[in-house]
XYZ file of C-alpha atoms in Angstrom:
728
model
C 26.796 -12.662 8.716
C 27.737 -15.077 5.990
C 30.643 -14.618 3.453
C 29.620 -14.220 -0.155
C 31.697 -15.979 -3.044
C 32.380 -14.535 -6.279
C 30.101 -15.326 -9.237
C 32.810 -16.439 -11.380
C 34.069 -19.029 -8.793
C 30.471 -20.215 -8.214
C 30.094 -20.649 -12.168
C 33.241 -22.708 -12.361
C 31.809 -24.961 -9.446
C 28.544 -25.570 -11.125
C 30.284 -26.573 -14.398
C 32.570 -28.968 -12.477
C 29.531 -30.425 -10.667
C 27.858 -31.037 -13.976
C 30.816 -33.150 -15.391
C 30.466 -36.380 -13.407
C 26.718 -36.931 -14.197
C 27.380 -37.001 -18.096
C 29.670 -40.003 -17.885
C 27.493 -41.501 -15.221
C 24.427 -41.010 -17.087
C 25.855 -42.634 -20.258
C 26.616 -45.680 -18.209
C 23.090 -46.111 -16.835
C 20.919 -45.592 -19.820
C 20.995 -49.416 -20.742
C 18.577 -50.507 -18.116
C 15.775 -50.405 -20.584
C 13.389 -48.007 -18.535
C 13.105 -44.410 -18.530
C 11.914 -41.809 -15.976
C 8.730 -39.984 -16.459
C 9.384 -36.496 -18.028
C 7.275 -33.447 -17.025
C 6.681 -31.088 -19.887
C 7.241 -27.429 -18.770
C 5.737 -24.257 -20.026
C 8.356 -21.846 -18.349
C 8.613 -20.125 -21.841
C 5.048 -19.917 -22.377
C 5.053 -23.070 -24.750
C 5.359 -26.753 -24.026
C 8.963 -27.933 -23.977
C 11.388 -30.511 -22.481
C 12.939 -28.903 -19.395
C 16.464 -29.831 -20.682
C 15.756 -27.269 -23.454
C 14.819 -24.297 -21.277
C 17.564 -22.079 -19.852
C 15.778 -21.609 -16.459
C 16.007 -23.479 -13.145
C 12.856 -25.313 -12.569
C 11.291 -27.930 -10.205
C 8.727 -29.641 -12.207
C 6.426 -32.165 -10.147
C 4.108 -34.421 -11.991
C 0.807 -35.710 -10.607
C 2.534 -38.984 -9.578
C 5.363 -37.098 -7.679
C 2.690 -34.905 -6.048
C 0.730 -38.022 -4.937
C 3.865 -39.883 -3.704
C 4.864 -36.845 -1.779
C 1.342 -36.546 -0.135
C 0.885 -32.860 -1.473
C -2.644 -31.993 -0.754
C -2.455 -28.101 -0.789
C -0.134 -25.676 -2.767
C 2.192 -24.959 0.354
C 2.864 -28.656 0.522
C 5.366 -28.396 -2.490
C 7.857 -26.882 -0.197
C 8.659 -30.423 1.048
C 9.568 -31.295 -2.573
C 11.269 -28.048 -3.808
C 14.855 -27.073 -2.616
C 15.176 -23.264 -2.286
C 11.588 -22.629 -1.678
C 9.822 -21.731 1.585
C 6.011 -21.438 1.637
C 4.606 -19.798 4.603
C 1.428 -17.987 5.228
C -0.014 -15.290 7.720
C -3.625 -15.211 8.085
C -5.032 -15.741 4.465
C -1.898 -14.290 2.958
C 0.313 -16.789 1.145
C 3.992 -15.766 1.556
C 6.152 -18.153 -0.779
C 9.778 -17.129 -0.777
C 12.236 -18.492 -3.533
C 15.993 -18.264 -3.025
C 15.559 -15.725 -0.205
C 13.294 -13.403 -2.414
C 9.893 -12.963 -0.765
C 7.794 -10.330 1.200
C 6.318 -9.801 4.634
C 4.285 -6.838 3.344
C 0.358 -7.701 3.865
C -1.407 -4.367 2.874
C -4.241 -3.504 0.346
C -2.675 -3.544 -3.259
C 0.466 -5.540 -2.166
C 1.392 -8.836 -3.861
C 3.698 -11.713 -3.343
C 7.267 -11.612 -4.955
C 6.408 -15.178 -6.269
C 3.622 -15.149 -8.669
C 1.105 -17.902 -8.644
C -0.381 -18.943 -12.127
C -3.160 -21.556 -12.260
C -3.846 -22.860 -15.748
C -2.125 -19.672 -17.276
C -4.123 -17.162 -15.085
C -2.304 -14.750 -12.715
C -3.390 -14.545 -9.110
C -2.289 -11.062 -8.211
C -3.344 -10.904 -4.498
C -1.743 -12.860 -1.612
C -5.272 -13.670 -0.595
C -5.945 -15.464 -4.113
C -2.933 -17.828 -4.279
C -5.052 -20.857 -4.730
C -4.274 -23.236 -1.944
C -6.456 -26.322 -2.810
C -5.155 -28.468 -5.584
C -8.091 -29.881 -7.700
C -7.367 -32.448 -10.212
C -3.821 -31.205 -10.945
C -1.735 -32.520 -13.735
C 1.695 -30.837 -12.505
C 3.161 -27.899 -10.667
C 6.349 -26.035 -11.800
C 8.372 -23.788 -9.664
C 10.366 -21.421 -11.773
C 13.280 -20.008 -10.020
C 14.792 -16.587 -10.387
C 13.083 -13.431 -11.905
C 10.577 -14.034 -14.598
C 9.928 -10.426 -15.492
C 10.002 -10.846 -19.292
C 7.333 -13.668 -19.983
C 5.467 -13.290 -16.626
C 5.871 -9.870 -15.764
C 5.234 -7.905 -12.580
C 5.796 -9.305 -9.112
C 8.077 -12.193 -10.070
C 11.319 -11.215 -8.585
C 11.647 -14.404 -6.808
C 10.095 -16.627 -9.262
C 6.621 -18.131 -10.433
C 4.652 -21.221 -9.469
C 2.685 -22.724 -12.351
C -0.226 -24.935 -11.653
C -1.649 -27.137 -14.573
C -5.086 -28.842 -14.189
C -6.500 -31.576 -16.395
C -8.759 -30.677 -19.267
C -12.439 -32.026 -19.385
C -12.372 -35.126 -21.447
C -15.419 -36.467 -23.627
C -14.837 -40.128 -22.238
C -16.879 -40.691 -19.019
C -14.608 -41.252 -16.139
C -14.057 -40.073 -12.562
C -12.545 -40.758 -9.106
C -13.746 -40.411 -5.578
C -11.368 -40.178 -2.635
C -11.998 -40.225 1.068
C -9.364 -40.038 3.942
C -9.533 -39.840 7.687
C -6.623 -38.904 10.019
C -5.331 -37.429 13.276
C -7.353 -34.757 15.038
C -10.558 -36.088 13.229
C -9.194 -34.783 9.943
C -11.533 -35.732 7.093
C -11.015 -35.033 3.267
C -13.527 -35.985 0.648
C -12.587 -35.305 -2.976
C -14.569 -36.186 -6.247
C -13.734 -35.737 -9.984
C -15.886 -36.497 -12.899
C -15.777 -35.930 -16.405
C -17.517 -36.715 -19.773
C -19.364 -35.408 -22.668
C -22.113 -35.987 -25.265
C -19.828 -35.754 -28.204
C -16.148 -35.818 -28.848
C -16.016 -32.214 -29.343
C -17.923 -31.294 -26.099
C -16.858 -32.307 -22.602
C -17.619 -31.185 -19.026
C -15.936 -31.879 -15.711
C -16.468 -31.265 -11.929
C -14.111 -31.220 -9.154
C -15.316 -30.909 -5.414
C -13.422 -31.040 -2.141
C -14.384 -30.893 1.478
C -11.835 -30.695 4.296
C -12.912 -30.740 8.077
C -11.340 -31.458 11.252
C -10.834 -30.528 15.019
C -7.410 -29.167 14.364
C -4.449 -29.211 16.945
C -4.964 -26.092 19.163
C -5.582 -26.385 22.776
C -6.837 -23.492 24.837
C -5.430 -23.325 28.419
C -7.663 -20.455 29.311
C -11.185 -22.077 28.489
C -10.018 -25.605 28.480
C -11.258 -26.057 24.949
C -9.471 -28.532 22.576
C -11.727 -27.531 19.686
C -10.217 -23.930 18.881
C -8.747 -25.319 15.970
C -11.849 -26.598 14.177
C -12.121 -25.868 10.518
C -14.433 -26.556 7.658
C -13.242 -25.741 4.235
C -14.675 -26.699 0.731
C -14.221 -26.048 -2.955
C -15.938 -26.735 -6.250
C -14.838 -26.303 -9.914
C -16.929 -26.657 -13.100
C -15.594 -26.920 -16.582
C -16.808 -27.095 -20.132
C -14.524 -27.489 -23.044
C -15.814 -27.159 -26.604
C -13.520 -28.083 -29.697
C -15.228 -25.462 -31.990
C -13.085 -26.708 -34.943
C -9.998 -29.141 -35.330
C -7.651 -25.934 -34.648
C -9.900 -23.899 -32.113
C -11.058 -24.631 -28.547
C -12.778 -22.863 -25.831
C -12.503 -23.857 -22.141
C -14.701 -22.127 -19.552
C -14.186 -22.710 -15.811
C -15.953 -21.536 -12.788
C -14.965 -22.289 -9.260
C -16.023 -21.346 -5.690
C -14.345 -21.920 -2.488
C -15.198 -21.274 1.260
C -12.992 -21.236 4.179
C -13.647 -21.231 7.742
C -10.326 -21.953 9.468
C -8.047 -20.658 12.396
C -5.006 -22.619 11.499
C -3.168 -19.958 9.574
C -3.914 -17.230 12.107
C -1.099 -16.326 14.487
C -2.340 -17.253 17.846
C 0.677 -18.649 19.810
C 3.335 -16.558 21.760
C 6.940 -16.225 20.806
C 9.336 -16.672 23.725
C 12.763 -17.456 22.314
C 16.082 -15.385 22.148
C 15.360 -14.481 25.855
C 12.395 -12.043 24.969
C 9.621 -11.547 27.565
C 6.500 -13.343 26.488
C 3.728 -10.729 26.270
C 2.115 -7.714 27.672
C -0.386 -9.847 29.429
C 2.330 -11.891 31.247
C 3.643 -8.495 32.921
C 0.144 -8.083 34.321
C 0.195 -11.755 35.842
C -2.033 -13.358 33.176
C -1.483 -16.996 32.592
C -0.233 -17.239 28.840
C 0.592 -20.296 26.675
C 4.109 -20.720 25.459
C 3.950 -24.430 24.494
C 3.433 -25.554 20.904
C -0.156 -25.773 19.678
C -1.306 -24.105 22.811
C -3.117 -20.847 23.094
C -4.477 -18.700 26.034
C -6.588 -16.106 24.169
C -10.121 -15.300 25.502
C -11.166 -14.019 22.095
C -11.095 -16.599 19.644
C -8.898 -16.027 16.537
C -10.336 -17.075 13.154
C -10.264 -16.528 9.392
C -13.288 -16.854 7.049
C -13.493 -16.354 3.509
C -15.141 -17.115 0.171
C -14.098 -16.806 -3.547
C -15.669 -16.948 -6.823
C -13.604 -17.300 -10.079
C -14.465 -17.352 -13.871
C -11.854 -18.196 -16.256
C -12.213 -18.368 -20.143
C -9.407 -19.825 -22.192
C -9.503 -19.892 -26.139
C -6.846 -21.538 -28.092
C -6.455 -21.436 -31.942
C -3.722 -22.921 -34.108
C -3.063 -20.362 -36.808
C -0.899 -21.214 -40.008
C 2.024 -19.305 -38.546
C 1.482 -19.282 -34.845
C -0.674 -20.576 -31.906
C -2.969 -17.941 -30.300
C -4.242 -18.127 -26.710
C -6.559 -15.714 -25.037
C -6.766 -15.731 -21.128
C -9.886 -13.951 -19.628
C -10.489 -13.737 -15.919
C -12.483 -12.341 -13.235
C -12.193 -13.109 -9.504
C -14.121 -12.000 -6.529
C -12.906 -12.694 -2.870
C -13.984 -11.659 0.748
C -12.432 -12.627 4.020
C -12.676 -11.461 7.562
C -10.006 -11.932 10.254
C -10.626 -12.072 13.953
C -7.586 -11.422 16.257
C -6.777 -11.464 19.929
C -3.535 -9.366 19.688
C -2.543 -9.927 23.351
C -3.135 -13.607 23.125
C -4.418 -13.874 26.692
C -7.541 -14.212 28.922
C -7.237 -10.421 29.524
C -9.290 -8.259 27.137
C -6.408 -5.956 26.347
C -6.823 -5.544 22.407
C -9.119 -7.494 20.167
C -9.159 -6.564 16.609
C -11.311 -7.452 13.464
C -10.995 -6.451 9.925
C -12.482 -7.529 6.378
C -10.865 -7.543 2.929
C -12.299 -7.681 -0.365
C -10.689 -8.340 -3.698
C -11.978 -7.944 -7.230
C -9.725 -8.882 -10.183
C -10.151 -8.683 -13.970
C -7.375 -9.794 -16.251
C -6.823 -10.309 -19.921
C -3.965 -11.609 -21.847
C -3.403 -12.381 -25.599
C -0.553 -14.880 -26.324
C 1.001 -15.585 -29.740
C 3.613 -18.314 -29.970
C 5.501 -19.548 -33.162
C 4.584 -23.126 -34.179
C 7.076 -23.907 -36.768
C 10.315 -25.864 -36.714
C 12.660 -23.212 -37.978
C 15.593 -21.678 -36.479
C 13.696 -18.887 -34.870
C 11.027 -19.612 -32.243
C 9.283 -16.587 -30.707
C 6.613 -15.638 -28.251
C 4.854 -12.166 -27.891
C 1.857 -10.983 -25.949
C -0.349 -8.247 -24.385
C -1.415 -8.215 -20.809
C -3.883 -6.069 -18.862
C -5.333 -6.349 -15.469
C -7.055 -4.370 -12.792
C -7.142 -5.196 -9.109
C -9.557 -3.377 -6.622
C -8.623 -4.174 -2.973
C -10.580 -2.800 0.079
C -10.387 -3.140 3.869
C -13.881 -1.728 4.209
C -14.530 -2.411 8.005
C -12.033 -2.548 10.773
C -12.935 -2.466 14.357
C -11.126 -2.636 17.717
C -11.950 -3.589 21.470
C -9.519 -2.104 24.009
C -9.718 -3.129 27.639
C -13.024 -5.072 27.272
C -14.936 -1.966 25.787
C -17.361 -2.595 22.995
C -15.922 -2.717 19.361
C -15.612 0.531 17.828
C -14.566 1.327 14.080
C -11.006 2.024 13.553
C -10.984 3.164 10.048
C -10.571 1.395 6.678
C -8.788 1.576 3.194
C -8.825 0.826 -0.364
C -6.860 1.039 -3.720
C -7.157 0.226 -7.307
C -4.248 -1.115 -9.199
C -4.017 -1.713 -12.946
C -1.099 -2.904 -15.243
C -0.615 -2.899 -18.965
C 2.187 -4.771 -20.721
C 3.634 -5.906 -23.995
C 6.341 -8.466 -24.354
C 8.380 -10.383 -26.662
C 10.758 -13.270 -26.475
C 12.704 -15.079 -29.256
C 15.205 -17.825 -29.455
C 17.461 -18.179 -32.366
C 19.624 -21.229 -33.531
C 23.176 -19.553 -34.073
C 24.455 -23.106 -34.867
C 22.653 -26.452 -34.617
C 23.359 -26.737 -31.108
C 23.876 -23.062 -29.963
C 20.790 -21.041 -29.018
C 20.459 -17.336 -28.279
C 17.357 -16.070 -26.470
C 16.493 -12.391 -26.243
C 13.355 -10.948 -24.703
C 11.969 -7.771 -22.910
C 8.680 -6.555 -21.552
C 7.498 -3.040 -21.238
C 5.031 -2.490 -18.371
C 3.024 0.394 -17.050
C 1.540 0.211 -13.639
C -1.025 2.690 -12.195
C -2.197 2.830 -8.565
C -5.327 5.185 -8.136
C -8.386 5.966 -6.179
C -6.479 5.275 -2.947
C -8.131 6.312 0.270
C -7.897 5.545 4.023
C -10.169 6.523 6.944
C -8.294 8.749 9.351
C -8.497 7.192 12.804
C -8.560 10.447 14.609
C -11.634 11.930 12.955
C -13.204 9.015 11.014
C -12.911 11.201 7.826
C -12.142 9.666 4.401
C -8.714 10.850 3.236
C -8.203 10.561 -0.717
C -4.695 10.192 -1.970
C -3.263 11.279 -5.283
C -2.734 8.601 -7.880
C 0.794 7.324 -8.722
C 2.295 5.434 -11.756
C 5.341 3.635 -12.874
C 6.703 2.035 -16.093
C 9.430 -0.467 -16.456
C 11.522 -2.575 -18.962
C 12.381 -6.046 -17.930
C 14.802 -7.594 -20.374
C 16.025 -11.305 -20.482
C 19.328 -12.703 -22.283
C 20.238 -16.394 -22.463
C 22.759 -18.394 -24.326
C 22.401 -22.204 -24.306
C 24.615 -24.702 -25.682
C 23.205 -28.362 -26.473
C 26.132 -30.864 -25.598
C 23.890 -33.538 -27.027
C 20.305 -34.709 -27.341
C 20.208 -35.144 -23.556
C 22.120 -32.389 -22.013
C 22.660 -28.625 -22.229
C 24.516 -25.859 -20.486
C 23.406 -22.297 -20.323
C 24.237 -18.860 -18.873
C 21.375 -16.185 -18.489
C 20.848 -12.518 -17.400
C 17.218 -11.645 -16.259
C 15.551 -8.673 -14.631
C 12.454 -8.436 -12.609
C 10.461 -5.925 -10.617
C 7.540 -5.768 -8.050
C 5.182 -2.977 -8.640
C 5.027 0.257 -6.463
C 2.164 0.594 -4.132
C 0.306 3.196 -2.136
C 0.341 2.091 1.501
C -3.044 3.083 2.640
C -2.851 0.974 5.563
C -0.289 3.360 6.888
C -2.206 6.325 6.109
C -3.101 7.425 9.793
C 0.472 7.113 10.971
C 1.763 8.963 8.066
C -0.701 11.782 8.627
C 0.111 11.961 12.311
C 3.852 12.149 11.523
C 3.199 15.099 8.914
C 4.653 13.027 6.040
C 1.717 11.815 3.930
C 4.175 11.389 1.050
C 5.407 8.300 2.903
C 2.541 6.221 1.804
C 4.062 6.132 -1.794
C 6.321 3.306 -2.282
C 8.458 2.733 -5.235
C 8.945 -0.490 -7.129
C 11.553 -3.134 -6.371
C 14.158 -4.156 -9.008
C 16.342 -7.389 -9.139
C 19.106 -8.364 -11.570
C 20.121 -11.903 -11.734
C 22.794 -13.965 -13.359
C 22.677 -17.821 -13.666
C 24.749 -20.629 -15.047
C 23.258 -24.077 -15.263
C 23.590 -27.598 -16.614
C 20.755 -29.903 -17.349
C 20.601 -33.635 -18.232
C 17.588 -35.826 -18.937
C 18.061 -39.325 -20.378
C 17.222 -43.076 -19.619
C 17.010 -43.450 -15.732
C 18.676 -40.196 -14.781
C 17.436 -36.582 -14.732
C 19.929 -34.126 -13.346
C 20.331 -30.350 -13.131
C 22.598 -27.618 -11.408
C 22.623 -24.014 -11.226
C 24.654 -21.293 -9.764
C 23.141 -17.917 -9.335
C 23.864 -14.286 -8.216
C 21.377 -11.492 -7.577
C 21.516 -7.672 -7.104
C 18.316 -6.751 -5.234
C 17.310 -2.929 -4.942
C 14.651 -1.077 -3.253
C 13.197 -3.810 -1.094
C 9.714 -3.042 0.018
C 10.031 -3.426 3.769
C 7.316 -3.623 6.405
C 7.319 -2.099 9.887
C 4.547 -1.877 12.298
C 2.738 0.752 14.429
C -0.022 -0.969 16.467
C -2.408 -2.001 13.751
C -0.686 0.136 10.923
C 1.665 -1.191 8.399
C 4.417 1.227 7.499
C 6.055 0.294 4.041
C 9.327 1.695 2.844
C 11.991 1.175 0.253
C 14.596 0.587 2.902
C 16.953 -1.971 1.762
C 19.321 -3.488 -0.900
C 20.617 -6.966 -0.874
C 22.998 -9.572 -2.469
C 22.005 -13.194 -2.970
C 24.380 -15.975 -4.117
C 23.520 -19.579 -4.181
C 23.996 -22.983 -5.805
C 21.362 -25.706 -6.315
C 21.218 -29.153 -7.740
C 18.502 -31.845 -8.276
C 18.651 -35.416 -9.192
C 16.223 -38.109 -10.089
C 17.528 -41.441 -10.418
C 15.973 -44.994 -11.076
C 18.031 -47.731 -9.603
C 15.599 -50.193 -11.063
C 12.274 -50.034 -12.647
C 10.713 -50.149 -9.110
C 13.158 -48.148 -7.205
C 13.348 -44.209 -7.700
C 15.154 -41.781 -5.772
C 14.870 -37.915 -5.815
C 17.413 -35.539 -4.273
C 17.456 -31.776 -4.194
C 19.866 -29.603 -2.397
C 19.979 -25.660 -2.366
C 22.594 -23.428 -0.758
C 22.000 -19.771 -0.169
C 23.820 -16.805 1.002
C 21.419 -13.823 1.179
C 22.272 -10.846 3.162
C 21.087 -7.053 3.350
C 23.998 -5.037 1.863
C 22.455 -1.886 3.301
C 19.390 -1.534 5.793
C 19.908 1.240 8.290
C 16.514 1.469 9.553
C 15.301 -2.124 10.272
C 12.655 -2.419 12.985
C 13.332 -3.966 16.261
C 11.265 -4.395 19.353
C 11.768 -3.616 23.120
C 9.405 -4.377 25.832
C 8.604 -1.341 28.244
C 9.093 -2.838 31.807
C 9.535 0.188 34.107
C 6.368 0.982 35.775
C 7.343 4.695 36.322
C 8.366 5.719 33.002
C 6.169 3.308 30.938
C 2.819 4.421 32.565
C -0.065 3.107 30.359
C 2.519 1.398 28.100
C 3.796 -1.000 30.725
C 4.370 -4.256 29.110
C 3.932 -3.014 25.603
C 6.538 -3.823 22.902
C 7.695 -0.679 21.466
C 9.197 -0.381 18.044
C 12.792 1.044 17.431
C 15.092 1.105 14.592
C 18.645 -0.307 14.045
C 21.152 -1.118 11.337
C 20.603 -4.581 9.684
C 23.293 -4.083 7.066
C 25.319 -7.424 6.869
C 22.422 -9.453 8.485
C 20.557 -12.405 6.805
C 17.572 -11.808 4.751
C 14.324 -13.021 6.255
C 13.067 -16.592 5.420
C 16.288 -17.340 3.715
C 17.779 -20.562 5.072
C 21.418 -21.298 4.157
C 20.700 -24.892 3.383
C 17.490 -26.649 2.278
C 17.439 -30.172 1.037
C 14.859 -32.814 -0.080
C 15.148 -36.565 -0.306
C 12.351 -38.716 -1.844
C 12.323 -42.412 -2.185
C 9.655 -44.595 -3.780
C 9.457 -48.452 -4.330
C 6.948 -50.526 -6.385
C 6.342 -54.145 -5.839
C 3.483 -56.519 -6.912
C 1.370 -57.789 -3.955
C -1.877 -59.936 -4.225
C -1.938 -59.383 -8.020
C -2.018 -55.585 -7.433
C 0.405 -52.853 -6.991
C 2.073 -51.745 -3.618
C 3.795 -48.218 -3.676
C 6.044 -47.360 -0.841
C 7.084 -43.777 -0.715
C 8.834 -41.367 1.756
C 10.059 -37.833 1.673
C 12.265 -36.017 4.010
C 12.644 -32.167 3.964
C 15.449 -30.318 5.871
C 16.070 -26.741 6.448
C 18.639 -24.886 8.553
C 17.976 -22.170 10.858
C 16.666 -18.841 9.494
C 14.879 -15.569 10.779
C 11.390 -14.479 10.330
C 12.595 -10.573 10.608
C 15.446 -8.426 9.319
C 16.798 -7.779 12.814
C 17.435 -11.256 13.625
C 15.020 -11.276 16.669
C 12.743 -14.028 15.746
C 14.645 -17.216 14.927
C 13.617 -20.696 13.635
C 15.995 -23.348 14.388
C 16.795 -26.036 11.696
C 14.312 -28.889 11.429
C 13.453 -31.836 9.357
C 9.916 -33.120 8.252
C 9.587 -36.873 7.593
C 6.561 -38.012 5.615
C 5.602 -41.658 4.367
C 2.888 -43.331 2.336
C 1.996 -46.895 1.571
C -0.616 -47.410 -1.252
C -2.017 -50.655 -2.518
C -3.958 -50.488 -5.862
C -6.143 -53.620 -6.952
C -5.360 -55.679 -10.083
C -8.121 -53.832 -12.099
C -6.855 -50.328 -10.998
C -10.254 -49.607 -9.699
C -9.605 -49.344 -6.010
C -6.803 -48.126 -3.925
C -6.013 -47.851 -0.167
C -3.329 -45.892 1.485
C -1.765 -45.203 4.987
C 0.030 -41.868 5.332
C 1.895 -39.953 7.989
C 3.380 -36.371 7.839
C 5.943 -34.747 10.230
C 6.428 -38.322 11.711
C 9.266 -37.225 14.076
C 6.682 -34.665 15.441
C 9.128 -31.668 14.783
C 8.028 -28.422 16.690
C 8.497 -25.519 14.500
C 6.999 -21.951 13.486
C 5.439 -21.441 10.199
C 5.292 -17.670 10.895
C 5.968 -14.914 13.524
C 4.175 -11.735 13.757
C 5.788 -8.842 15.878
C 3.343 -6.487 17.309
C 2.677 -4.296 20.263
C 1.319 -6.829 22.815
C 3.703 -9.570 22.320
C 5.062 -11.454 19.118
C 2.512 -14.056 17.934
C 3.256 -17.273 16.107
C 1.679 -19.820 13.918
C 2.906 -23.308 14.611
C 3.547 -25.901 11.926
C 1.356 -29.075 11.971
C 2.355 -31.663 14.368
C 2.603 -35.452 13.602
C -0.466 -36.699 11.778
C -1.291 -40.036 10.434
C -4.299 -41.421 8.396
C -5.757 -43.651 5.896
C -7.440 -42.964 2.575
C -9.752 -45.020 0.095
C -9.921 -44.155 -3.556
C -12.307 -45.366 -6.214
C -11.971 -44.852 -9.954
C -15.107 -45.181 -12.162
């Protein structure tokens, strides 16, 4: 258990921390060089980060490149307070301890991902490949007013470059450890100044780093992923533009699937080990006899219309997404054919948002909008094989979710340097047409519809100390929409409590005090925050069923700071530190696991891990490390008339738990990455050497508790490689 400090004390601490950078910054502005500033859109308009009363980690394309960020999850290495895990195809980002382990039809992440202004509601749809990205912003804390549902932890905003009429492009190829190959191309151009097209394409292949001790294969980790995106932009008039994008992605990859076996905390390894089967317990080794795999494809169409009106800027976002995937699991993780399970998922999403933002320079700046979306999720075909028998259907499920919202946010200059922001969002969420296939009979069971409404306000007061710095205090609320847990339908019906499938929304209230400075060769910010978090949607497991309940309340307190400093024009340093105290205030029915080992009393359940429930009140929230820190250094020097850039990044996390009962622990670890890139004098060619996890840390990226033994996903081992890029 951790002790929780008072919010008032923490607020004073933050202000004290903020004092020293002001004087220091004033002394260092005379160097004649300035750091690149990333324009942020956290308030649905383009602004300087120092003018926004929200804690933000803003990463430019240059920072992403120097940090060797290839996929969205890699931003964890550059963002204090963020964990970015995945389970199967499900992205599970956690910001300041607020995330989820709930993976069922209709469920969403607590951290919303927006790509070019478009919301990806399903965890399956959190776009992982970064194609021609201009910037990534991580908004910390509830964003319930301007971004709405399922932003209790925060939001991640990915911004791509628009098509350009001037013909240009870039090709990049890389080769690294485990036969990892990556090919990426981007090209843009147009016949006129008002019409432009672009194309981005990516192919990633490799052998992976999985060794199967049962079959002797070292190729069970083979993957082949590719994506393509097409864009067309038409400037209809000087004040109106239309941007149409289409993208397709295809994934064939076992790496995110939990395949290893967890053996720490003195726990027995697995059911198979009880029966004498040889099981893998070393990092990156597996022992399954049935290959675990994930396959998916997705199609996305997005239409953005922008128009500059006389009094405001109007934007329309229209989106359609269609994604399907198939998971293959060997749940016992051994050569024995104890339990194999396959399931399919499909997602169809439509969303429409209208946004209106003031464009004047008056004392009042405002934003208002309407939002609507539907999400139809199905698990149409589940099947299982027990004891080597043929696969048989084990049911399926589906649900339709919809949401409508109206929101507004206004900032008024009370004085020339004092700004008050007030906003609110009213949302109506509905879950309908929910069904599950009852395992015992194979019949389709239809559930009653459910709906909720909510109001999520926001209030912030910002004082502008000078043109380069400001201090703010804010109060915000967020919510995570309720769901109908169709995946737990069979268990609920067997227990005689079908109403248990109805899960209420989560609610969070957050207070934050912060300071920001940006000027010359220094960018600095610090924040202190405190959350009250109620009605947490918590998952427990009954074989392949997920049981979701509103079972917990939590308190979160923390302090964060980020510094970017240019010692010289060539030498830059980035430092980020986040301290977190996150624990369950009340959680009386937290799931835990005990392996049944008595041959007489266990019978056919010998070796099986049986769930039980205990009190987790006062224990740490899952995936909420007490300390995370990032350190980045880059140095530029002229070499052979070209430019050599040396960069390195160190990420540290303290220990944390993957579950609420503190059974599955990840020890503290560090990830070191380095990159050396040389660009020729004409800036046409560049060659780079890179390395990730250079100290070869062994760590888990996920733990999945279940009947036949806890399964794990291992983080990537040490990898090195070389890349070549050509601009044309």
